[in-house]
Coordinates of C-alpha atoms and ligand atoms in Angstrom, one line a residue:
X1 CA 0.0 0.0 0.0
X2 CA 0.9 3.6 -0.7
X3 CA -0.5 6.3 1.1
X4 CA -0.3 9.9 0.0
X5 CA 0.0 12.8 1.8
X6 CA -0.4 16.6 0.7
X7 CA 1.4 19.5 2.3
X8 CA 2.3 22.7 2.4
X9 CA 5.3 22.5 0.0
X10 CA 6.7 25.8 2.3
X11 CA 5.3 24.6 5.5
X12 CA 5.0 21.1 5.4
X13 CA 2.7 19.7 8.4
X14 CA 5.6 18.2 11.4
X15 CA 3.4 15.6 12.0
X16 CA 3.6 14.2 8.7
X17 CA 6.9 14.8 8.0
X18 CA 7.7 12.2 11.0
X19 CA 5.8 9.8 9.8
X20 CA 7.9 10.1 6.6
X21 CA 10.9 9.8 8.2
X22 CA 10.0 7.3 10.7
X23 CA 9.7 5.7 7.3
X24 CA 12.8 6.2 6.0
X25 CA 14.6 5.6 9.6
X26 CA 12.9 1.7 9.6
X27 CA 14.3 1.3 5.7
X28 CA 11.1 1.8 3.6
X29 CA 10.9 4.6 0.7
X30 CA 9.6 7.8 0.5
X31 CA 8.5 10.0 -2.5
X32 CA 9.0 13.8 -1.7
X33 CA 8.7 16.9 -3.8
X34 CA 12.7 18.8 -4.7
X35 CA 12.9 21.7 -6.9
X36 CA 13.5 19.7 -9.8
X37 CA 11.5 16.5 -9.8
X38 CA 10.2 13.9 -7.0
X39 CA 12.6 11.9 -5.5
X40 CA 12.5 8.6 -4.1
X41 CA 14.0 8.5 -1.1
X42 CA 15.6 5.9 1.1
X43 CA 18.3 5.9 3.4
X44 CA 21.4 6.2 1.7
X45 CA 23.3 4.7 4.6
X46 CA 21.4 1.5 5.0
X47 CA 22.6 -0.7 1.9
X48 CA 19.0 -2.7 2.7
X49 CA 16.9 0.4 1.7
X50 CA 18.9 1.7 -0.8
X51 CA 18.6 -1.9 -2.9
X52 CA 14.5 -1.5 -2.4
X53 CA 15.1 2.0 -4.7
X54 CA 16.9 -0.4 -7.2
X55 CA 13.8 -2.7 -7.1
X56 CA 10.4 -0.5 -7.2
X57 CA 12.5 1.5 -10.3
X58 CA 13.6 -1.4 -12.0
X59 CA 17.1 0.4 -11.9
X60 CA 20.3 -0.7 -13.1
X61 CA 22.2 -1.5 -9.6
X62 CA 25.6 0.2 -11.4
X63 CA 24.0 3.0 -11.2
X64 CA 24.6 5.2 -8.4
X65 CA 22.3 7.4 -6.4
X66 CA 22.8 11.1 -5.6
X67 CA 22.7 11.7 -1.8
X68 CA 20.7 14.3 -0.5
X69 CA 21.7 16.4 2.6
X70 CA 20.3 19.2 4.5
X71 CA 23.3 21.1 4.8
X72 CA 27.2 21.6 3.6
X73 CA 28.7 19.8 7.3
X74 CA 26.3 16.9 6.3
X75 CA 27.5 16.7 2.6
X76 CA 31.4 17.1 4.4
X77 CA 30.4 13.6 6.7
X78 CA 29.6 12.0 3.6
X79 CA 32.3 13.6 0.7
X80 CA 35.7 14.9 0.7
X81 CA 35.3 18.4 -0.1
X82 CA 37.8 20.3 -1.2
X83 CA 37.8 23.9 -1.7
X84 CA 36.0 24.4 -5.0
X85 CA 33.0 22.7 -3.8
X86 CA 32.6 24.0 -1.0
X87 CA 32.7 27.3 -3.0
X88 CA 30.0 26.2 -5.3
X89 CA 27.8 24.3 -2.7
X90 CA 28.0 27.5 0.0
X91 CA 27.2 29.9 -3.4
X92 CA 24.6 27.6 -5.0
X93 CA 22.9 25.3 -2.3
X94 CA 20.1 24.8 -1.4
X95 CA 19.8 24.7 -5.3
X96 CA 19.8 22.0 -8.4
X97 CA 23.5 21.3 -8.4
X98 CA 24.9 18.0 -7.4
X99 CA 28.7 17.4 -6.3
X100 CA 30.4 14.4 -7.1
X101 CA 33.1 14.1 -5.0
X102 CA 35.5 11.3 -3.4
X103 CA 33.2 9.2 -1.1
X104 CA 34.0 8.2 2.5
X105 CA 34.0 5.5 3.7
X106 CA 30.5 5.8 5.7
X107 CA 28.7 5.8 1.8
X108 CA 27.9 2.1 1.5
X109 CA 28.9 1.0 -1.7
X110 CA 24.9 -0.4 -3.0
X111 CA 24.5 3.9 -2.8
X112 CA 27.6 4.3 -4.5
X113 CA 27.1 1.8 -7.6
X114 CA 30.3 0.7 -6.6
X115 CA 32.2 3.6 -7.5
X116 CA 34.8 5.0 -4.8
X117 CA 32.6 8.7 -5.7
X118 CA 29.9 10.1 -4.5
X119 CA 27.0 12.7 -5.5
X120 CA 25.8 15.3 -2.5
X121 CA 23.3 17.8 -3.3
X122 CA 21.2 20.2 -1.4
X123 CA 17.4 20.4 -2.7
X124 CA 15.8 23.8 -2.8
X125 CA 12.3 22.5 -1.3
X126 CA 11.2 23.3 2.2
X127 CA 9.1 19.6 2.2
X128 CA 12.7 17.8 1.2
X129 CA 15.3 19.4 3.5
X130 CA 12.4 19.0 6.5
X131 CA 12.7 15.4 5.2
X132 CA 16.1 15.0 5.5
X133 CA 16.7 16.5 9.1
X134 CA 13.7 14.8 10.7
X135 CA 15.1 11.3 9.5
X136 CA 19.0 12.6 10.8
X137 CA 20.3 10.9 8.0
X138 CA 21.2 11.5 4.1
X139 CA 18.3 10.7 1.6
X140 CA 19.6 8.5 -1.6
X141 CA 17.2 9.4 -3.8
X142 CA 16.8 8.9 -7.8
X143 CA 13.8 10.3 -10.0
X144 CA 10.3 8.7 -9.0
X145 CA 9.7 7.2 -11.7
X146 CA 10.3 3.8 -12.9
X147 CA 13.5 3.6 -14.7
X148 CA 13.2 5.2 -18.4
X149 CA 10.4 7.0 -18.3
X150 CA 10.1 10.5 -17.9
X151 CA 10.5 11.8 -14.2
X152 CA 7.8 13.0 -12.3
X153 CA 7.3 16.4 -11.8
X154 CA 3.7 15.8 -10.0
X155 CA 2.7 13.4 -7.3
X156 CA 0.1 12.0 -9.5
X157 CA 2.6 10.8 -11.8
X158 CA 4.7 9.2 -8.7
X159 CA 1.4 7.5 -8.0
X160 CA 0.7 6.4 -11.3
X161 CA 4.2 4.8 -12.0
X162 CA 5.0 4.0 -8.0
X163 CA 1.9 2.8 -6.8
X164 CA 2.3 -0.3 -4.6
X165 CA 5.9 -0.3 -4.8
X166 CA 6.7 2.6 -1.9
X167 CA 5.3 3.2 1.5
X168 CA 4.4 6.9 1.1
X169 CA 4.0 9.7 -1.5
X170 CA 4.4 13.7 0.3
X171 CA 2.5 15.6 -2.1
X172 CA 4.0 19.1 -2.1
X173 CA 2.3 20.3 -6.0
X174 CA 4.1 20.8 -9.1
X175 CA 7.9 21.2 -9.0
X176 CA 9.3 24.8 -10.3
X177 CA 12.4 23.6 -12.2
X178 CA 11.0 20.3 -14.2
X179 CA 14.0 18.6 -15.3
X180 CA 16.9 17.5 -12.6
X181 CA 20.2 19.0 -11.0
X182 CA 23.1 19.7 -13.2
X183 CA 26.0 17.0 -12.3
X184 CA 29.3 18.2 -11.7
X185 CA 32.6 15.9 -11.0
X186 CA 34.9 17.6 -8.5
X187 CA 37.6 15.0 -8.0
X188 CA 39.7 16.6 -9.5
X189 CA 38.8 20.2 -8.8
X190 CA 41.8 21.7 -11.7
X191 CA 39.7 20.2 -13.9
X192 CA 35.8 20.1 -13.1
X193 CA 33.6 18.1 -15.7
X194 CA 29.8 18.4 -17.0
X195 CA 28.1 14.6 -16.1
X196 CA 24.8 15.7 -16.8
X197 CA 23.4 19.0 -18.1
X198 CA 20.5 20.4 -15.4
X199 CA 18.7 23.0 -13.3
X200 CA 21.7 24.9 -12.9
X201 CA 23.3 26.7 -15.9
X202 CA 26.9 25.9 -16.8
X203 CA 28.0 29.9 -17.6
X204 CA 26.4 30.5 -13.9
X205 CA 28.7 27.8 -12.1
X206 CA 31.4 28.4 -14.9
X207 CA 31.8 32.0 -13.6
X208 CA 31.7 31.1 -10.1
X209 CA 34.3 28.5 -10.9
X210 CA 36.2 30.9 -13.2
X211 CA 37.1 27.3 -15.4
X212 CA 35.2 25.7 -18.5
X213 CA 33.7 22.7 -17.1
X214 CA 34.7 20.2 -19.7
X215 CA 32.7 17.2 -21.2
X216 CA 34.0 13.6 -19.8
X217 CA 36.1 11.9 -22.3
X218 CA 35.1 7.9 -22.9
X219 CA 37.7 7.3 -20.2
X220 CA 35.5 9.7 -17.4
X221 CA 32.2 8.8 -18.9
X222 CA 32.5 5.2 -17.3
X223 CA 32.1 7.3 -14.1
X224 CA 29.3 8.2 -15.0
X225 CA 26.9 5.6 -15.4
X226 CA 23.9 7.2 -15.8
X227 CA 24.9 8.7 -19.4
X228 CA 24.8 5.4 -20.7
X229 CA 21.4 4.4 -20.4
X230 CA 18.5 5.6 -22.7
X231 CA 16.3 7.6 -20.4
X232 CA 12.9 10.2 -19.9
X233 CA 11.5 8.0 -22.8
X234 CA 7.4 8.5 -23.2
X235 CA 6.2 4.8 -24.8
X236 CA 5.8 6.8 -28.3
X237 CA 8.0 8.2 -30.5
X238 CA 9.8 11.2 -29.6
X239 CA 11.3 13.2 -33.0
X240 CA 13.0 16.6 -32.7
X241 CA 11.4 19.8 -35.2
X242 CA 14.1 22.2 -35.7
X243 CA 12.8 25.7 -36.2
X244 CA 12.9 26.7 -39.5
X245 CA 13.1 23.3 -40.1
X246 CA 9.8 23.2 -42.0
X247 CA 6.9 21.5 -41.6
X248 CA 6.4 18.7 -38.8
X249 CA 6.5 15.0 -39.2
X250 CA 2.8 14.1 -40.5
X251 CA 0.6 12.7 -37.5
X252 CA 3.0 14.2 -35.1
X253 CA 1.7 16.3 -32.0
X254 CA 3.4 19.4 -31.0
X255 CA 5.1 21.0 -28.2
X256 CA 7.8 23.7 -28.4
X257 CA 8.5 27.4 -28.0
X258 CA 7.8 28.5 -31.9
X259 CA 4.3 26.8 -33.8
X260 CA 4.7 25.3 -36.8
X261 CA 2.7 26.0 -39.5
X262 CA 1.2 23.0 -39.9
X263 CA 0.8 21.8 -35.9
X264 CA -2.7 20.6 -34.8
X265 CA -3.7 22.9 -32.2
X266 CA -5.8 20.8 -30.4
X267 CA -3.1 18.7 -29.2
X268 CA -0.5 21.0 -29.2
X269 CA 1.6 21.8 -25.9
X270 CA 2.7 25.9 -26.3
X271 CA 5.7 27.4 -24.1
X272 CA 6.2 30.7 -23.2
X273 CA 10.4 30.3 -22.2
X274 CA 12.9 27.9 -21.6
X275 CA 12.4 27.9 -18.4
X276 CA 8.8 27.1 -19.0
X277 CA 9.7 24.5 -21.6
X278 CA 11.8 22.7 -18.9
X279 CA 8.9 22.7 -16.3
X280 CA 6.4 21.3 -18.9
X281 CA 8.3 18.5 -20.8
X282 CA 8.2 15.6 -18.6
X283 CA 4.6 16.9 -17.9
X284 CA 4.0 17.5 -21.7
X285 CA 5.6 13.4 -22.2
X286 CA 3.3 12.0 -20.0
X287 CA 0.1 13.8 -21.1
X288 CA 0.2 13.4 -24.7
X289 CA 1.1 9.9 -24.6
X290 CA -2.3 9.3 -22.2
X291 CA -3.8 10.8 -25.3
X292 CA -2.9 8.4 -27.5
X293 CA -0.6 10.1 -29.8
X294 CA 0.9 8.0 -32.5
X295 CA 4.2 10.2 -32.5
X296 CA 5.7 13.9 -30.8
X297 CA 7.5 16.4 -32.4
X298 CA 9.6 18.8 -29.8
X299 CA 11.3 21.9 -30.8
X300 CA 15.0 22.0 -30.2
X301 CA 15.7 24.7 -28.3
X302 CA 18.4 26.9 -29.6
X303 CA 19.9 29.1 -26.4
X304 CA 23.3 28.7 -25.7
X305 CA 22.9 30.2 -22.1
X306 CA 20.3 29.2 -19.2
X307 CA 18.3 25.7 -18.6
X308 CA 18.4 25.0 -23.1
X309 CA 21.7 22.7 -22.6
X310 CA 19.9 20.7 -19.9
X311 CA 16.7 20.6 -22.3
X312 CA 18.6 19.7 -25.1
X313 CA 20.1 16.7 -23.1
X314 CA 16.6 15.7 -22.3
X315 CA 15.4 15.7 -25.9
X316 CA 18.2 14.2 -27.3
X317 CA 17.9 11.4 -25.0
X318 CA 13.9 11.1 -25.2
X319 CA 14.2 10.7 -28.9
X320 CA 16.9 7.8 -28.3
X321 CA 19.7 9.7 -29.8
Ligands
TXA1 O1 17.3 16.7 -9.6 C1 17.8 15.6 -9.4 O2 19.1 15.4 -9.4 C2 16.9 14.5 -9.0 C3 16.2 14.9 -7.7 C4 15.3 13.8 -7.1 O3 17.1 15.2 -6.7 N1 17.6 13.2 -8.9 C5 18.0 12.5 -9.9 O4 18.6 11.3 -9.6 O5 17.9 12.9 -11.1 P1 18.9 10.2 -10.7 O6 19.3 9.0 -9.9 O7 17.7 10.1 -11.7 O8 20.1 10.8 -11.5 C6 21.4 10.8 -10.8 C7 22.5 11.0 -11.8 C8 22.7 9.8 -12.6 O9 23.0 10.2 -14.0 C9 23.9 9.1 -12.0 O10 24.6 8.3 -12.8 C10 24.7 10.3 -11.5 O11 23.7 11.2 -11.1 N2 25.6 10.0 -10.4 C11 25.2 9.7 -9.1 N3 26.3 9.4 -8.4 C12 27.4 9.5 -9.2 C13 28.8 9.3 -9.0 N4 29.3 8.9 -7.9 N5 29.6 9.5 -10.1 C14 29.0 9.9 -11.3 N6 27.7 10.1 -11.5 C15 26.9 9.9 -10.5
MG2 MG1 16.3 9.7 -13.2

């Protein structure tokens, strides 16, 4: 059984916010509202809980869980930080950028995918970080959705793809952001890499960091073992519309920044930003595949600056490039 609960994503309700983490504290799994998308949390220090998030996802056991932490001495308990992150996580957190920094030895290795790294972040959502404290320990927590879909950026959505397989759902609304935390490696903090375009804009940690954050070679990619799968799929075909790329795919619905001059209105999905682009995919994913859509057509979006590299990762990998 899986039993929701709203609250007041600012203000969340103490009572049930102990429940969740009497939850978490006895090893069952929590789905809980972050800036980005839910989570599904466990206990990232109890190897038993983390290998239930493996299970209700259907995940790939290589591949490791970010650990979420109220605060920059809890992310130091679990991470060697040096200098540079502690730079980017005092500027940017509570916000959607993760760290991936050299693990101690407290990270059990089922949370780690084996890897001798691990990922800290600091959500930007009132419900999470109450979470986190109540249970006094760090959250592992993927997307809440089963593995290759699109992530959830609703509870309903948690529900539909989570239902029996977790103890509780908090239902805190609609996330802001809509697509999950940029991933930065750190290890080697002369020479910080881009794992997963996010949330956070590179030219905004760039500056910060006053270095180009590189892209992983092959070598540095096998750290990364979330790159390697195909992911954020909706069950129909996903095909990228360029604008100015003339007409859509025939039979294709729509959604995008720019409207094509041939695209059904009726079952088109309009944005008004980026930012509001990023909010609405997974949304727009889930929606117009419950409509029965035989194909979608998504505009690439074109910015070089803000959340477009993070949406362009997205696309890319919905439409199984
Ligand atoms: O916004 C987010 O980051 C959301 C919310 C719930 O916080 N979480 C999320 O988790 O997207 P997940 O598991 O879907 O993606 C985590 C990514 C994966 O690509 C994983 O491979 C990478 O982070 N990752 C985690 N630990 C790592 C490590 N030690 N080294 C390299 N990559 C790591
Ligand atoms: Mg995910």
């Amino acid at each position: 059984m899986t039993i929701t609960a709203a609250v007041d994503r600012w203000n969340p309700s103490p009572v049930i916010i102990t429940t969740a983490a009497e939850i978490i504290r006895a090893g069952g799994l929590v789905a809980f509202p972050t800036e980005t998308v839910y989570g599904l949390g466990a206990d990232a220090l109890n190897p038993e809980a983390v290998s239930r998030i493996f299970t209700a996802k259907g995940r790939p056991q290589d591949n490791p869980l970010i650990l979420h932490v109220h605060s920059i001495a809890q992310a130091s308990n679990l991470t060697v930080m040096n200098g540079t992150a502690r730079k980017l996580a005092e500027t940017f957190w509570p916000g959607p950028l993760t760290l991936v920094l050299p693990a101690k030895e407290t990270v059990p290795s089922a949370t780690r995918g084996g890897l001798d790294t691990a990922a800290v972040r600091m959500p930007d959502n009132p419900t999470a970080l109450a979470l986190i404290q109540a249970s006094d320990t760090a959250i592992a927590a993927p997307s809440a959705n089963l593995s290759g879909r699109p992530s959830p950026t609703d509870s309903e959505t948690v529900l539909h793809d989570m239902a029996g397989r977790i103890d509780m759902i908090l239902d805190g609304g609609s996330t802001g952001v809509g697509i999950e935390s940029t991933v930065i490696d750190l290890t080697d903090p002369e020479r910080p890499l881009m794992l997963r375009p996010g949330g956070m804009p590179r030219e905004i940690i760039e500056a910060e960091l006053g270095l180009t954050l590189e892209v992983p070679d092959s070598v540095s990619k096998k750290r990364s073992p979330g790159t390697r799968y195909r992911h954020y799929a909706p069950s129909v075909p996903v095909k990228i519309w360029r604008r100015g790329g003339g007409l859509l795919p025939e039979n294709c619905a729509y959604m995008g920044m720019n409207i094509p001059g041939n695209a059904d209105m009726s079952r088109a999905i309009i944005f008004t930003s980026a930012e509001n682009y990023a909010h609405g995919l997974f949304a727009g994913f889930r929606k117009l595949e419950a409509e029965n859509v035989s194909c979608i057509a998504v505009e690439w979006p074109e910015d070089s600056s803000g959340i477009s590299e993070g949406l362009r990762d997205r696309i890319s990998r919905a439409a199984g490039k």
